[in-house]
Amino acid sequence: MLTYSMQRAEELKSNLMRVQERIRCAEQDYSGSRTAQSHKVELTVVTKFFPAEDILALYHAGVRSVGENRDQEAHEKARTLEPMVDSHDSLRWSFIGQLQRNKAKSVVRYAHEVHSVDRISLVEALNKAKIQCEQNGGESLVSGPLSCFVQVNLSSEADDSSSRGGATGDEIFRIAERLEQCEGLSCSGVMAVAPLGGDAEKSFEKLYGISQKLQEFFPQAWEISAGMSGDLEEAIRWGSTRVRVGSEIMGARP
C-alpha cells in the first residue's frame, strides 16, 4: 500500500494551487487568440522522476492528468496506481517525450494520449500496437482509440540549435491525415515546445496559426498542447488547451 507524508502532500497541494491560479489569470487574457468562449485550459502535471506516492497525493488534491516521458517508469507507476484510484474518476496518463517505435507496444497499454507524434512511422507502430493490445484484451489499462497530438517543430530554419523536435510543413498535415485513417488512433491536435532562447509569444502565435489551418481539414483536431512552467501564460494567450507543468509543482528533480 502506497503512503505519502502529509508534509509532502501539503507542499504539492500548495504548489498546485499557485499554478492553477496562474492558469486562471491567463485564461482572462484576451489579447491573443482567446475569447470569452475559449475552452478551459487543462493542466497536465509532469511527474517524471518522482515517485508514485507523489502522484497519489496529487490525485487526492484533485489532479487527474499526469505526464511522463520514460516508458518503463510510466508503465510501472500506472500499474501501481491503477487499483488505488476510483475506476470512474481515474488518472489520465499522457506520454509527452520523444518516443521510439519499439516502445509503442508498451505505451499503448497504459497511455490515454501521446503528445509527441512526429513521424508517419511512429503512427504506424502505435496503430499496430493499439489494435493488437485491444484484440488481446486484459493487457491494456485503457480502452478506445489512443489520442495523439502531432508534434510541431517551431524553430526557424536558420537556427536548428533551438529545435525541440517535431514535424514541419506539409508533414504535419500528412501525419494528422494518417492518424485519422487509423482504426486505433485519433488526432486531437498539435503539440509544441517553444524553441530554446526564442520568443515564446511569437512561437505560440505560429502554433496557433498552424492549428487553425489544421482544423480546416480536421475540425476535431482542435486542441493545442503547449506551455510549461516558464511560458504557460504566453501559450494560453495563443489558444493552448493543455499546459504541461512539472518543476513548479513537483519541485527540483530528485
Short mmCIF file of N, CA and C in Angstrom, two decimals, residues 12-84:
data_model
loop_
_atom_site.label_atom_id
_atom_site.label_comp_id
_atom_site.label_asym_id
_atom_site.label_seq_id
_atom_site.Cartn_x
_atom_site.Cartn_y
_atom_site.Cartn_z
N LEU A 12 2.90 19.81 -2.22
CA LEU A 12 2.40 19.62 -3.58
C LEU A 12 1.10 20.38 -3.80
N LYS A 13 0.20 20.30 -2.84
CA LYS A 13 -1.09 20.98 -2.97
C LYS A 13 -0.91 22.49 -3.06
N SER A 14 -0.01 23.04 -2.26
CA SER A 14 0.26 24.48 -2.29
C SER A 14 0.83 24.89 -3.64
N ASN A 15 1.80 24.13 -4.14
CA ASN A 15 2.38 24.43 -5.45
C ASN A 15 1.33 24.32 -6.55
N LEU A 16 0.50 23.29 -6.45
CA LEU A 16 -0.56 23.07 -7.44
C LEU A 16 -1.51 24.26 -7.47
N MET A 17 -1.90 24.74 -6.32
CA MET A 17 -2.84 25.87 -6.26
C MET A 17 -2.25 27.12 -6.88
N ARG A 18 -0.95 27.34 -6.70
CA ARG A 18 -0.31 28.52 -7.30
C ARG A 18 -0.34 28.44 -8.82
N VAL A 19 -0.06 27.25 -9.34
CA VAL A 19 -0.07 27.08 -10.80
C VAL A 19 -1.50 27.20 -11.33
N GLN A 20 -2.46 26.64 -10.62
CA GLN A 20 -3.86 26.76 -11.05
C GLN A 20 -4.31 28.21 -11.08
N GLU A 21 -3.81 29.01 -10.14
CA GLU A 21 -4.15 30.44 -10.13
C GLU A 21 -3.51 31.14 -11.32
N ARG A 22 -2.29 30.77 -11.67
CA ARG A 22 -1.65 31.34 -12.87
C ARG A 22 -2.48 31.02 -14.12
N ILE A 23 -2.96 29.81 -14.18
CA ILE A 23 -3.78 29.41 -15.34
C ILE A 23 -5.08 30.21 -15.37
N ARG A 24 -5.72 30.34 -14.24
CA ARG A 24 -6.98 31.09 -14.19
C ARG A 24 -6.77 32.54 -14.63
N CYS A 25 -5.69 33.15 -14.18
CA CYS A 25 -5.40 34.54 -14.58
C CYS A 25 -5.12 34.62 -16.08
N ALA A 26 -4.36 33.64 -16.60
CA ALA A 26 -4.03 33.65 -18.02
C ALA A 26 -5.27 33.45 -18.88
N GLU A 27 -6.24 32.72 -18.38
CA GLU A 27 -7.48 32.49 -19.13
C GLU A 27 -8.28 33.77 -19.31
N GLN A 28 -8.00 34.77 -18.51
CA GLN A 28 -8.71 36.05 -18.63
C GLN A 28 -8.03 37.02 -19.58
N ASP A 29 -6.89 36.61 -20.14
CA ASP A 29 -6.14 37.47 -21.06
C ASP A 29 -6.63 37.21 -22.48
N TYR A 30 -7.33 38.19 -23.04
CA TYR A 30 -7.91 38.03 -24.37
C TYR A 30 -7.13 38.78 -25.44
N SER A 31 -5.84 39.06 -25.18
CA SER A 31 -5.05 39.85 -26.12
C SER A 31 -4.54 39.04 -27.31
N GLY A 32 -4.54 37.71 -27.19
CA GLY A 32 -4.08 36.88 -28.30
C GLY A 32 -5.26 36.27 -29.03
N SER A 33 -5.33 34.94 -29.01
CA SER A 33 -6.41 34.25 -29.71
C SER A 33 -7.60 33.99 -28.81
N ARG A 34 -7.45 34.19 -27.52
CA ARG A 34 -8.50 33.81 -26.59
C ARG A 34 -9.69 34.76 -26.62
N THR A 35 -10.87 34.17 -26.45
CA THR A 35 -12.10 34.94 -26.29
C THR A 35 -12.80 34.43 -25.05
N ALA A 36 -13.87 35.11 -24.69
CA ALA A 36 -14.63 34.69 -23.52
C ALA A 36 -15.22 33.30 -23.70
N GLN A 37 -15.30 32.82 -24.95
CA GLN A 37 -15.85 31.50 -25.22
C GLN A 37 -14.77 30.43 -25.36
N SER A 38 -13.52 30.77 -25.09
CA SER A 38 -12.43 29.82 -25.25
C SER A 38 -12.62 28.62 -24.32
N HIS A 39 -12.09 27.49 -24.74
CA HIS A 39 -12.16 26.29 -23.91
C HIS A 39 -11.31 26.47 -22.66
N LYS A 40 -11.77 25.85 -21.58
CA LYS A 40 -10.98 25.86 -20.36
C LYS A 40 -9.66 25.13 -20.59
N VAL A 41 -8.63 25.60 -19.92
CA VAL A 41 -7.30 25.03 -20.07
C VAL A 41 -7.12 23.89 -19.07
N GLU A 42 -6.65 22.76 -19.57
CA GLU A 42 -6.40 21.60 -18.71
C GLU A 42 -4.93 21.56 -18.32
N LEU A 43 -4.69 21.24 -17.07
CA LEU A 43 -3.33 21.12 -16.55
C LEU A 43 -2.91 19.66 -16.52
N THR A 44 -1.78 19.36 -17.15
CA THR A 44 -1.15 18.05 -17.03
C THR A 44 0.10 18.22 -16.19
N VAL A 45 0.16 17.53 -15.07
CA VAL A 45 1.31 17.64 -14.18
C VAL A 45 2.36 16.63 -14.63
N VAL A 46 3.56 17.14 -14.92
CA VAL A 46 4.65 16.28 -15.40
C VAL A 46 5.35 15.69 -14.18
N THR A 47 5.22 14.37 -14.04
CA THR A 47 5.66 13.69 -12.82
C THR A 47 6.88 12.81 -13.02
N LYS A 48 7.56 12.96 -14.14
CA LYS A 48 8.74 12.12 -14.39
C LYS A 48 9.79 12.29 -13.30
N PHE A 49 10.42 11.21 -12.94
CA PHE A 49 11.47 11.11 -11.92
C PHE A 49 10.93 11.16 -10.49
N PHE A 50 9.63 11.43 -10.32
CA PHE A 50 9.06 11.49 -8.97
C PHE A 50 8.28 10.21 -8.69
N PRO A 51 8.20 9.81 -7.42
CA PRO A 51 7.60 8.51 -7.08
C PRO A 51 6.09 8.48 -7.23
N ALA A 52 5.56 7.27 -7.28
CA ALA A 52 4.11 7.07 -7.40
C ALA A 52 3.38 7.67 -6.20
N GLU A 53 4.06 7.70 -5.05
CA GLU A 53 3.43 8.30 -3.86
C GLU A 53 3.06 9.77 -4.09
N ASP A 54 3.92 10.50 -4.79
CA ASP A 54 3.63 11.90 -5.10
C ASP A 54 2.40 12.02 -6.00
N ILE A 55 2.30 11.11 -6.96
CA ILE A 55 1.16 11.15 -7.87
C ILE A 55 -0.13 10.84 -7.11
N LEU A 56 -0.08 9.91 -6.18
CA LEU A 56 -1.26 9.61 -5.38
C LEU A 56 -1.68 10.82 -4.55
N ALA A 57 -0.70 11.53 -3.99
CA ALA A 57 -1.01 12.75 -3.22
C ALA A 57 -1.65 13.80 -4.13
N LEU A 58 -1.14 13.93 -5.35
CA LEU A 58 -1.72 14.87 -6.32
C LEU A 58 -3.15 14.46 -6.70
N TYR A 59 -3.36 13.17 -6.84
CA TYR A 59 -4.70 12.68 -7.16
C TYR A 59 -5.69 13.10 -6.07
N HIS A 60 -5.27 12.94 -4.83
CA HIS A 60 -6.15 13.32 -3.71
C HIS A 60 -6.32 14.83 -3.63
N ALA A 61 -5.43 15.58 -4.29
CA ALA A 61 -5.56 17.04 -4.34
C ALA A 61 -6.36 17.49 -5.57
N GLY A 62 -6.82 16.54 -6.36
CA GLY A 62 -7.68 16.87 -7.49
C GLY A 62 -7.09 16.71 -8.87
N VAL A 63 -5.82 16.34 -8.96
CA VAL A 63 -5.18 16.17 -10.27
C VAL A 63 -5.68 14.89 -10.93
N ARG A 64 -6.01 14.98 -12.21
CA ARG A 64 -6.47 13.80 -12.95
C ARG A 64 -5.66 13.56 -14.22
N SER A 65 -4.74 14.44 -14.55
CA SER A 65 -3.94 14.28 -15.76
C SER A 65 -2.46 14.41 -15.41
N VAL A 66 -1.68 13.36 -15.73
CA VAL A 66 -0.24 13.37 -15.45
C VAL A 66 0.53 13.00 -16.71
N GLY A 67 1.74 13.53 -16.82
CA GLY A 67 2.57 13.29 -17.99
C GLY A 67 3.90 12.67 -17.64
N GLU A 68 4.34 11.73 -18.46
CA GLU A 68 5.62 11.04 -18.26
C GLU A 68 6.34 10.95 -19.60
N ASN A 69 7.67 10.84 -19.56
CA ASN A 69 8.41 10.72 -20.82
C ASN A 69 9.39 9.54 -20.85
N ARG A 70 9.30 8.67 -19.85
CA ARG A 70 10.12 7.46 -19.84
C ARG A 70 9.19 6.27 -19.69
N ASP A 71 9.16 5.41 -20.70
CA ASP A 71 8.16 4.36 -20.76
C ASP A 71 8.17 3.42 -19.56
N GLN A 72 9.32 2.88 -19.22
CA GLN A 72 9.35 1.90 -18.14
C GLN A 72 8.86 2.50 -16.83
N GLU A 73 9.31 3.72 -16.55
CA GLU A 73 8.89 4.39 -15.32
C GLU A 73 7.39 4.65 -15.33
N ALA A 74 6.88 5.13 -16.45
CA ALA A 74 5.46 5.43 -16.55
C ALA A 74 4.60 4.18 -16.41
N HIS A 75 5.03 3.11 -17.08
CA HIS A 75 4.28 1.86 -17.05
C HIS A 75 4.17 1.33 -15.62
N GLU A 76 5.28 1.36 -14.90
CA GLU A 76 5.29 0.86 -13.52
C GLU A 76 4.38 1.70 -12.62
N LYS A 77 4.43 3.01 -12.79
CA LYS A 77 3.57 3.89 -11.98
C LYS A 77 2.09 3.66 -12.28
N ALA A 78 1.76 3.54 -13.56
CA ALA A 78 0.37 3.34 -13.95
C ALA A 78 -0.18 2.03 -13.38
N ARG A 79 0.61 0.97 -13.45
CA ARG A 79 0.18 -0.32 -12.91
C ARG A 79 0.04 -0.27 -11.40
N THR A 80 0.97 0.42 -10.74
CA THR A 80 0.93 0.52 -9.28
C THR A 80 -0.29 1.30 -8.80
N LEU A 81 -0.61 2.39 -9.48
CA LEU A 81 -1.66 3.28 -9.02
C LEU A 81 -3.06 2.86 -9.47
N GLU A 82 -3.14 2.03 -10.49
CA GLU A 82 -4.44 1.68 -11.07
C GLU A 82 -5.44 1.17 -10.03
N PRO A 83 -5.06 0.27 -9.11
CA PRO A 83 -6.04 -0.20 -8.13
C PRO A 83 -6.30 0.79 -6.99
N MET A 84 -5.57 1.90 -6.95
CA MET A 84 -5.69 2.83 -5.82
C MET A 84 -6.52 4.07 -6.15
#
